[in-house]
Amino acid sequence: MSSLVALTNLVLGTAYCGYGVMTAVEMRRDWRTHGFTHFGMAWLLMAFTCGPHHLVHGVHILFEGRHGGVLDLYSVVIGLPAGVTWLALRVEAFAGGRGDRFISGDPRWLRALPAAAALYAGSLVIGMAATLGGSLHPTPLVVPNLFLVVIYLTISWFVLRTQLRNHPQLGGWSLSGLSLAVIFATCGLMHAVWAVYTATGAYTFDIHGLVIDWLSLPAGLYFLSVVRGLYRDAIHDWNTVTVDADPLPSHALHGG
């Protein structure tokens, strides 16, 4: 189990950092033509805090004897399909492609997602509650992770709310936007698991994780301010994707 948790985190960390590099290249390449991009900068900061979080965790498990918890793996693996989809679309956009797909109507698999999400979240909460039933040995790592739970779930809500707001007019959904909403929801739940494991002493204190998680707070708050600004039409950003069938500006699709 620990090896699988370590491998998953190392892959995620590498993917985040790789996307951060890609975003930096894109921002530099298009700066003179389009100017500054809040969404690109927000993702740059997120990538280089989320990535190191997963990399450091993977290293601690693989080489320093930290035990990888089953809830950790469960919280991360569920979000992998959405993460792979989002990354593939962003790579496509980076290469000059559309970077999104329009989902027409309300297909059956999409209608099943709310129930599946409730089942996933409920089972995770039950697992965390059972884990907290033991003795508590909290470390300072609990605090930033609890803040990150709130920040990431709020980001997910703004992205999803954008989709819900535009659905009646568009008659469908942005695959990129839905993927992003799922990513941040599962990230928030993953940090909830982290808070539980650090509170029970399953994940012991390490200074690397503490520094990275505290740095993640301003990065997450900036990302939240960007998606909120896009939702309220207070920010207009070029670094978004275009859906051919979409009559609205692309930022209206996914709040970023």
Rosetta silent file (secondary structure, phi, psi, omega in degrees, C-alpha in Angstrom):
SEQUENCE: MSSLVALTNLVLGTAYCGYGVMTAVEMRRDWRTHGFTHFGMAWLLMAFTCGPHHLVHGVHILFEGRHGGVLDLYSVVIGLPAGVTWLALRVEAFAGGRGDRFISGDPRWLRALPAAAALYAGSLVIGMAATLGGSLHPTPLVVPNLFLVVIYLTISWFVLRTQLRNHPQLGGWSLSGLSLAVIFATCGLMHAVWAVYTATGAYTFDIHGLVIDWLSLPAGLYFLSVVRGLYRDAIHDWNTVTVDADPLPSHALHGG
SCORE:     score description
SCORE:     0.000 S_00000001
   1 L     0.000  -46.742 -178.100    0.000    0.000    0.000 S_00000001
   2 H   -60.910  -40.452  179.491    2.725    2.472    0.971 S_00000001
   3 H   -63.137  -38.216  179.781    4.600    1.920   -2.288 S_00000001
   4 H   -68.456  -41.073  177.003    1.431    2.594   -4.269 S_00000001
   5 H   -63.134  -43.167  179.442    0.716    5.787   -2.314 S_00000001
   6 H   -62.274  -46.940 -178.755    4.310    6.910   -2.837 S_00000001
   7 H   -62.396  -43.711  179.374    4.230    6.189   -6.566 S_00000001
   8 H   -60.075  -43.670 -179.560    0.902    7.976   -7.011 S_00000001
   9 H   -69.041  -36.650  177.796    2.194   11.059   -5.226 S_00000001
  10 H   -66.063  -40.234  177.565    5.444   11.105   -7.172 S_00000001
  11 H   -64.963  -45.309  179.242    3.544   10.905  -10.464 S_00000001
  12 H   -62.338  -43.905  179.829    1.161   13.667   -9.369 S_00000001
  13 H   -61.741  -42.208  178.168    4.002   15.854   -8.179 S_00000001
  14 H   -64.861  -40.802  179.547    5.874   15.435  -11.442 S_00000001
  15 H   -63.895  -44.343  178.760    2.715   16.201  -13.446 S_00000001
  16 H   -61.256  -47.953 -178.812    2.030   19.377  -11.461 S_00000001
  17 H   -65.427  -37.977  176.632    5.594   20.636  -11.817 S_00000001
  18 H   -62.449  -41.399  177.674    5.611   19.741  -15.510 S_00000001
  19 H   -67.244  -34.203  176.146    2.419   21.707  -16.016 S_00000001
  20 H   -61.750  -43.804  177.198    3.971   24.599  -14.103 S_00000001
  21 H   -62.159  -44.446  179.481    6.925   24.649  -16.502 S_00000001
  22 H   -60.783  -40.779  178.859    4.551   24.487  -19.476 S_00000001
  23 H   -65.291  -41.369  178.521    2.530   27.393  -18.068 S_00000001
  24 H   -62.181  -42.570  178.139    5.674   29.472  -17.543 S_00000001
  25 H   -62.767  -43.468 -179.626    6.756   28.837  -21.143 S_00000001
  26 H   -63.432  -42.626  179.675    3.285   29.757  -22.406 S_00000001
  27 H   -63.941  -42.636  179.283    3.219   32.982  -20.385 S_00000001
  28 H   -67.470  -40.516 -177.814    6.644   34.029  -21.648 S_00000001
  29 H   -64.038  -39.090 -172.615    5.801   33.080  -25.239 S_00000001
  30 H  -104.586    6.924 -175.592    2.554   35.033  -25.341 S_00000001
  31 H   -59.635  -49.620 -175.850    3.416   37.952  -23.053 S_00000001
  32 H   -65.451  -32.894 -177.413    4.116   40.505  -25.813 S_00000001
  33 H   -80.399  -44.572 -171.472    1.002   39.581  -27.759 S_00000001
  34 H  -112.525  -18.115 -177.806   -1.555   39.199  -24.982 S_00000001
  35 L    87.109 -163.389 -176.025    0.012   40.669  -21.858 S_00000001
  36 L   -71.690  145.778  176.861   -0.227   39.364  -18.314 S_00000001
  37 L  -122.839  116.660  177.794   -2.503   36.436  -17.488 S_00000001
  38 H   -66.164  -40.065 -178.671   -3.937   36.098  -13.997 S_00000001
  39 H   -64.907  -41.695  177.637   -5.127   32.568  -14.690 S_00000001
  40 H   -63.026  -44.703  178.922   -1.689   31.522  -15.909 S_00000001
  41 H   -64.409  -40.219  178.496    0.026   33.063  -12.888 S_00000001
  42 H   -60.994  -43.076  179.090   -2.503   31.471  -10.537 S_00000001
  43 H   -69.381  -34.556  178.296   -1.840   28.062  -12.062 S_00000001
  44 H   -60.075  -47.216  179.418    1.908   28.652  -11.971 S_00000001
  45 H   -65.917  -39.924  178.395    1.784   29.263   -8.223 S_00000001
  46 H   -64.391  -44.203 -176.620   -0.557   26.329   -7.674 S_00000001
  47 H   -62.002  -39.710 -175.773    1.573   23.959   -9.731 S_00000001
  48 H   -91.354   11.481  165.452    4.759   24.788   -7.854 S_00000001
  49 H  -114.548  -43.295  176.859    3.148   24.334   -4.445 S_00000001
  50 H   -65.084  -42.335 -179.798    0.905   21.332   -5.145 S_00000001
  51 H   -58.220  -55.141  177.624    3.693   19.586   -7.058 S_00000001
  52 H   -60.095  -33.921  176.721    6.287   19.814   -4.272 S_00000001
  53 H   -55.936  -49.931 -178.398    3.648   18.784   -1.702 S_00000001
  54 H   -69.934  -38.336 -179.384    3.120   15.478   -3.516 S_00000001
  55 H   -64.596  -46.802  179.974    6.811   14.982   -4.317 S_00000001
  56 H   -62.985  -41.260  178.609    7.941   15.513   -0.721 S_00000001
  57 H   -62.441  -44.628  178.856    5.192   13.210    0.548 S_00000001
  58 H   -61.549  -41.028  179.355    6.194   10.508   -1.937 S_00000001
  59 H   -65.767  -42.543  179.377    9.850   10.781   -0.956 S_00000001
  60 H   -61.718  -36.936  179.255    9.031   10.568    2.762 S_00000001
  61 H   -73.232  -46.244 -172.280    7.036    7.386    2.164 S_00000001
  62 H   -72.970  -36.188 -171.414    9.444    5.748   -0.249 S_00000001
  63 H  -117.471  -12.629 -173.495   12.744    6.537    1.454 S_00000001
  64 H  -123.529    9.798  170.449   12.037    7.593    5.045 S_00000001
  65 L    84.423    8.076  175.730    9.536    5.039    6.297 S_00000001
  66 L   -68.440  137.360 -179.256    6.337    7.081    6.407 S_00000001
  67 L   -86.893  122.080  178.662    3.325    4.768    6.109 S_00000001
  68 L   -78.314  122.380 -176.096    1.017    5.661    3.228 S_00000001
  69 L   -81.621  151.060 -178.747   -2.599    5.553    4.360 S_00000001
  70 H   -66.541  -34.097  177.771   -5.407    3.914    2.407 S_00000001
  71 H   -67.394  -32.428  176.073   -7.578    7.051    2.677 S_00000001
  72 H   -60.044  -49.621  179.886   -4.739    9.038    1.139 S_00000001
  73 H   -64.002  -43.719 -178.367   -4.724    6.757   -1.888 S_00000001
  74 H   -60.891  -43.655 -177.399   -8.526    6.699   -2.096 S_00000001
  75 H   -66.571  -32.593 -176.477   -8.825   10.486   -2.022 S_00000001
  76 H   -84.376  -44.698 -173.151   -6.245   10.941   -4.779 S_00000001
  77 H   -62.655  -36.548 -178.775   -7.060    8.084   -7.163 S_00000001
  78 L   -60.575  -33.178 -178.809  -10.711    9.107   -7.572 S_00000001
  79 L   -86.561   -4.502 -176.241   -9.606   12.457   -8.967 S_00000001
  80 H   -61.298  -45.384  179.738   -7.028   11.025  -11.375 S_00000001
  81 H   -57.009  -42.058  177.982   -9.331   10.662  -14.432 S_00000001
  82 H   -65.737  -39.250  178.953  -10.358   14.316  -14.138 S_00000001
  83 H   -64.504  -43.241  178.539   -6.729   15.322  -13.645 S_00000001
  84 H   -64.030  -41.447  178.935   -5.552   13.396  -16.697 S_00000001
  85 H   -62.175  -48.092  179.975   -8.382   14.891  -18.769 S_00000001
  86 H   -60.159  -47.187 -178.172   -7.600   18.429  -17.655 S_00000001
  87 H   -63.223  -41.889  179.326   -3.873   18.042  -18.286 S_00000001
  88 H   -61.885  -39.909  178.982   -4.432   16.531  -21.741 S_00000001
  89 H   -67.785  -38.257  179.391   -6.688   19.441  -22.697 S_00000001
  90 H   -70.767  -35.643  174.886   -4.183   21.997  -21.460 S_00000001
  91 H   -63.408  -41.058  177.502   -1.371   20.302  -23.377 S_00000001
  92 H   -60.973  -43.808  178.628   -3.590   20.450  -26.452 S_00000001
  93 H   -64.554  -39.431  178.843   -4.186   24.175  -25.879 S_00000001
  94 H   -61.001  -34.971 -179.013   -0.451   24.723  -25.364 S_00000001
  95 L   -84.616    2.520  177.468    0.191   23.091  -28.745 S_00000001
  96 L   100.958    4.758  179.921   -2.311   25.389  -30.442 S_00000001
  97 L   -87.038 -170.334 -176.241   -5.402   23.178  -30.288 S_00000001
  98 L   -67.197  -43.880  179.769   -8.848   23.817  -28.849 S_00000001
  99 L    77.724   12.902  176.909   -8.051   22.789  -25.307 S_00000001
 100 L  -163.337  165.972  173.633  -11.632   21.859  -24.460 S_00000001
 101 L  -135.378  141.090  178.818  -14.581   19.752  -25.533 S_00000001
 102 E   -92.638  126.148  177.612  -18.238   20.704  -25.420 S_00000001
 103 E   -99.196  108.934 -175.973  -20.545   18.163  -23.750 S_00000001
 104 E   -78.649  136.599  175.649  -23.975   18.609  -25.280 S_00000001
 105 L    68.825 -147.748 -179.393  -27.055   18.159  -23.121 S_00000001
 106 L  -131.672   79.633 -178.813  -27.022   15.993  -19.999 S_00000001
 107 L   -60.731  159.305 -174.293  -25.650   12.545  -20.848 S_00000001
 108 H   -58.641  -42.034 -178.252  -26.465    9.665  -18.501 S_00000001
 109 H   -63.700  -33.069  179.916  -22.929    9.394  -17.108 S_00000001
 110 H   -73.548  -37.538  177.630  -22.987   13.078  -16.223 S_00000001
 111 H   -65.433  -24.888 -179.809  -26.357   12.817  -14.477 S_00000001
 112 L   -81.986  -14.050 -174.928  -24.898   10.004  -12.361 S_00000001
 113 H   -62.386  -43.468  179.896  -21.957   12.123  -11.169 S_00000001
 114 H   -57.332  -43.343  178.913  -23.711   13.940   -8.277 S_00000001
 115 H   -66.104  -41.075  178.830  -24.770   10.638   -6.679 S_00000001
 116 H   -64.615  -40.241  179.099  -21.313    9.146   -7.255 S_00000001
 117 H   -64.961  -40.716  178.526  -19.679   12.245   -5.760 S_00000001
 118 H   -64.388  -40.403  178.467  -21.933   12.071   -2.696 S_00000001
 119 H   -64.666  -43.573  179.042  -21.096    8.385   -2.219 S_00000001
 120 H   -62.779  -50.707 -178.245  -17.374    9.087   -2.571 S_00000001
 121 H   -64.130  -41.620  179.845  -17.398   12.047   -0.178 S_00000001
 122 H   -62.703  -44.214  179.464  -19.606   10.236    2.328 S_00000001
 123 H   -65.911  -34.956  178.806  -17.418    7.136    2.408 S_00000001
 124 H   -68.886  -41.321  178.082  -14.327    9.304    2.795 S_00000001
 125 H   -63.366  -41.536  177.550  -15.860   11.230    5.690 S_00000001
 126 H   -61.836  -43.301  178.319  -16.827    7.959    7.401 S_00000001
 127 H   -62.587  -41.192  178.908  -13.277    6.685    6.951 S_00000001
 128 H   -67.430  -39.534  178.932  -11.816    9.885    8.391 S_00000001
 129 H   -63.254  -40.656  177.996  -14.209    9.787   11.344 S_00000001
 130 H   -64.891  -38.009  179.287  -13.189    6.195   12.095 S_00000001
 131 H   -66.812  -38.424  179.901   -9.518    7.178   11.899 S_00000001
 132 H   -72.059   -9.376 -179.897  -10.056   10.080   14.305 S_00000001
 133 L   -67.858  -16.578  179.239  -11.596    7.650   16.792 S_00000001
 134 L   -84.986 -166.070  179.982   -8.121    6.728   18.003 S_00000001
 135 L   -72.772  147.306 -177.866   -5.669    8.773   20.040 S_00000001
 136 L  -103.753  133.980  175.512   -4.762   12.227   18.748 S_00000001
 137 L  -136.416   66.837 -172.925   -1.194   13.460   18.321 S_00000001
 138 L   -65.535  147.715  175.253   -1.645   16.642   16.255 S_00000001
 139 L  -120.753  168.655  178.484    1.306   18.406   14.642 S_00000001
 140 L   -60.011  -14.437  178.911    1.540   21.929   13.141 S_00000001
 141 L   -66.520  -19.970 -178.390    0.836   20.343    9.737 S_00000001
 142 H   -62.764  -42.277 -170.107   -2.854   20.142   10.653 S_00000001
 143 H   -61.649  -56.336 -178.859   -3.437   23.898   10.470 S_00000001
 144 H   -62.690  -32.712 -179.708   -2.472   24.724    6.847 S_00000001
 145 H   -67.681  -35.378  176.136   -4.184   21.584    5.588 S_00000001
 146 H   -66.000  -40.701  175.895   -7.474   22.584    7.218 S_00000001
 147 H   -61.991  -41.131 -178.479   -7.251   26.003    5.562 S_00000001
 148 H   -66.125  -31.731  175.733   -6.522   24.340    2.212 S_00000001
 149 H   -57.314  -49.647 -178.049   -9.643   22.181    2.546 S_00000001
 150 H   -64.973  -45.047 -177.215  -11.798   25.313    2.683 S_00000001
 151 H   -62.775  -48.580 -175.012   -9.902   27.127   -0.085 S_00000001
 152 H   -69.870  -37.668  177.352   -9.929   24.252   -2.579 S_00000001
 153 H   -67.212  -34.056  176.796  -13.564   23.334   -2.001 S_00000001
 154 H   -67.986  -40.805  175.365  -14.512   26.987   -2.486 S_00000001
 155 H   -59.096  -46.553  179.537  -12.569   27.104   -5.763 S_00000001
 156 H   -57.933  -41.001 -178.997  -14.376   23.965   -6.886 S_00000001
 157 H   -64.810  -42.609  179.436  -17.717   25.554   -6.043 S_00000001
 158 H   -64.580  -40.877  178.687  -16.994   28.715   -8.071 S_00000001
 159 H   -64.887  -44.470  179.687  -15.889   26.672  -11.080 S_00000001
 160 H   -66.839  -38.242 -179.610  -18.957   24.431  -10.829 S_00000001
 161 H   -64.201  -34.407  175.343  -21.265   27.391  -10.282 S_00000001
 162 H   -61.697  -43.584  178.270  -19.986   28.925  -13.517 S_00000001
 163 H   -61.689  -44.826 -178.716  -20.927   25.727  -15.318 S_00000001
 164 H   -65.903  -37.035 -179.918  -24.386   25.680  -13.747 S_00000001
 165 H   -65.832  -38.916 -174.423  -24.971   29.331  -14.572 S_00000001
 166 H   -89.743  -12.959 -175.098  -24.102   28.906  -18.245 S_00000001
 167 H   -58.877  -44.286 -179.364  -25.721   25.520  -18.821 S_00000001
 168 H   -60.037  -37.292 -178.289  -29.226   26.806  -19.703 S_00000001
 169 H   -79.505  -38.645 -178.025  -27.842   29.151  -22.358 S_00000001
 170 H   -79.579  -30.312 -175.036  -25.166   26.825  -23.731 S_00000001
 171 L    74.403   23.336 -179.297  -27.218   23.665  -23.605 S_00000001
 172 E  -179.188 -162.809 -171.279  -24.205   21.751  -22.387 S_00000001
 173 E  -134.709  157.695  171.062  -21.003   21.749  -20.402 S_00000001
 174 E   -91.980  122.512  177.890  -17.287   22.446  -20.727 S_00000001
 175 H   -61.721  -39.455  177.861  -15.260   19.269  -20.208 S_00000001
 176 H   -61.621  -45.070 -179.243  -12.350   21.400  -19.046 S_00000001
 177 H   -65.202  -43.746  178.026  -14.520   23.223  -16.519 S_00000001
 178 H   -62.855  -41.588  179.424  -16.079   20.062  -15.119 S_00000001
 179 H   -61.685  -42.166 -179.019  -12.654   18.429  -14.828 S_00000001
 180 H   -65.121  -39.090  177.967  -11.292   21.435  -12.972 S_00000001
 181 H   -62.242  -42.237  179.077  -14.205   21.390  -10.522 S_00000001
 182 H   -66.385  -41.938 -179.206  -13.578   17.705   -9.767 S_00000001
 183 H   -57.212  -50.040 -176.139   -9.832   18.261   -9.382 S_00000001
 184 H   -71.799  -31.560  175.867  -10.211   20.949   -6.735 S_00000001
 185 H   -63.894  -46.159 -179.843  -12.948   19.065   -4.893 S_00000001
 186 H   -70.720  -31.605  175.071  -10.769   15.961   -4.593 S_00000001
 187 H   -63.501  -42.599  177.878   -7.742   18.107   -3.687 S_00000001
 188 H   -60.913  -43.833  178.879   -9.740   19.618   -0.852 S_00000001
 189 H   -67.977  -33.964  176.787  -10.766   16.190    0.418 S_00000001
 190 H   -62.420  -40.560  178.420   -7.185   14.956    0.084 S_00000001
 191 H   -70.699  -27.663  173.234   -6.024   17.756    2.383 S_00000001
 192 H   -64.509  -42.491  176.082   -8.802   16.805    4.809 S_00000001
 193 H   -61.311  -42.448  178.229   -7.323   13.297    4.887 S_00000001
 194 H   -59.138  -44.338  179.637   -3.902   14.843    5.452 S_00000001
 195 H   -61.047  -40.077  179.016   -5.237   16.837    8.390 S_00000001
 196 H   -65.661  -47.553 -178.307   -6.703   13.658    9.894 S_00000001
 197 H   -65.958  -35.036  177.279   -3.530   11.635    9.434 S_00000001
 198 H   -74.799  -29.941  178.409   -1.349   14.387   10.901 S_00000001
 199 H   -70.331  -30.364 -179.302   -3.786   14.819   13.806 S_00000001
 200 L   -93.558   -3.535  179.605   -3.554   11.125   14.668 S_00000001
 201 L    85.865    1.649  178.380    0.213   10.956   14.217 S_00000001
 202 L   -64.948  -37.670  173.240    0.055    8.639   11.208 S_00000001
 203 L  -108.581  110.339 -176.193    1.885   11.312    9.220 S_00000001
 204 L   -76.787  163.355 -177.410    4.636   12.706   11.396 S_00000001
 205 L   -65.735  138.705  168.859    5.846   16.284   11.303 S_00000001
 206 L  -144.585  137.846 -174.187    8.338   17.350    8.640 S_00000001
 207 H   -65.872  -31.965 -179.204    9.562   20.877    8.031 S_00000001
 208 H   -63.213  -48.117  179.849    9.474   20.502    4.236 S_00000001
 209 H   -63.693  -37.971 -179.567    5.775   19.721    4.220 S_00000001
 210 H   -62.768  -47.060 -179.543    5.038   22.509    6.705 S_00000001
 211 H   -63.132  -46.536 -178.321    6.766   25.165    4.584 S_00000001
 212 H   -62.630  -43.730 -177.221    5.182   23.952    1.340 S_00000001
 213 H   -68.654  -34.711  175.573    1.672   23.774    2.800 S_00000001
 214 H   -69.747  -35.880  175.680    1.899   27.278    4.270 S_00000001
 215 H   -67.602  -25.945  178.623    3.130   28.592    0.909 S_00000001
 216 H   -67.507  -23.478 -177.121    0.141   26.859   -0.671 S_00000001
 217 H   -65.051  -54.166  177.362   -2.236   29.151    1.231 S_00000001
 218 H   -63.643  -33.319  177.019   -1.468   32.426   -0.608 S_00000001
 219 H   -63.053  -44.553  179.454   -1.254   30.479   -3.880 S_00000001
 220 H   -66.761  -39.717  178.993   -4.685   28.975   -3.259 S_00000001
 221 H   -65.977  -37.299  176.961   -6.194   32.302   -2.194 S_00000001
 222 H   -65.650  -43.836  177.864   -4.869   33.964   -5.356 S_00000001
 223 H   -60.280  -42.424  178.618   -6.343   31.187   -7.496 S_00000001
 224 H   -61.356  -42.792  179.768   -9.644   31.612   -5.664 S_00000001
 225 H   -64.102  -33.692  179.655   -9.623   35.365   -6.290 S_00000001
 226 H   -69.594  -49.995 -178.257   -9.003   34.750  -10.004 S_00000001
 227 H   -66.721  -32.297  176.096  -11.827   32.236  -10.513 S_00000001
 228 H   -67.708  -41.725  177.825  -14.145   34.431   -8.463 S_00000001
 229 H   -64.125  -38.617  177.380  -13.187   37.444  -10.585 S_00000001
 230 H   -66.714  -38.622  178.838  -13.798   35.488  -13.773 S_00000001
 231 H   -63.745  -38.435 -177.612  -17.165   34.346  -12.477 S_00000001
 232 L   -88.735    4.178 -177.154  -18.161   37.946  -11.700 S_00000001
 233 L    60.501   26.183  176.226  -16.722   39.215  -15.019 S_00000001
 234 L   -87.865  -16.769  178.185  -14.354   41.418  -13.021 S_00000001
 235 L  -126.122  135.061  174.333  -11.333   39.787  -14.704 S_00000001
 236 L  -120.127  123.744 -170.615  -10.884   39.118  -18.409 S_00000001
 237 L  -130.208  136.964 -179.738   -8.085   36.717  -19.225 S_00000001
 238 L   -80.749  -22.376 -172.218   -6.680   35.452  -22.507 S_00000001
 239 L   -84.037   63.235  177.632   -5.197   32.261  -21.063 S_00000001
 240 L  -133.254  178.826 -176.658   -8.344   30.176  -21.383 S_00000001
 241 L  -108.309  158.782 -176.698   -9.629   27.591  -23.796 S_00000001
 242 L  -117.743  133.151  173.610  -12.143   27.935  -26.585 S_00000001
 243 L  -103.859  124.137 -173.850  -15.001   25.615  -27.414 S_00000001
 244 L   -54.343  -38.808 -175.980  -15.983   25.916  -31.063 S_00000001
 245 L   -86.217    3.781 -173.480  -19.685   25.638  -30.335 S_00000001
 246 L   -87.647  120.489  178.306  -19.555   28.088  -27.453 S_00000001
 247 L   -83.245   -7.122 -177.805  -21.228   31.463  -28.063 S_00000001
 248 L  -100.817  161.404  173.305  -19.840   32.864  -24.804 S_00000001
 249 L   -60.429  148.776 -170.649  -16.309   34.024  -23.955 S_00000001
 250 L   -64.057  -28.607 -179.496  -14.204   31.101  -22.851 S_00000001
 251 H   -66.910  -21.712  178.588  -13.731   32.346  -19.296 S_00000001
 252 H   -72.195  -16.809 -178.811  -17.460   31.979  -18.819 S_00000001
 253 H   -73.361  -45.966 -170.256  -17.096   28.273  -19.442 S_00000001
 254 H  -135.522   15.586  177.090  -14.918   27.306  -16.566 S_00000001
 255 L    61.085   31.729 -179.135  -14.153   30.310  -14.424 S_00000001
 256 L   150.714    0.000    0.000  -10.555   30.248  -15.556 S_00000001
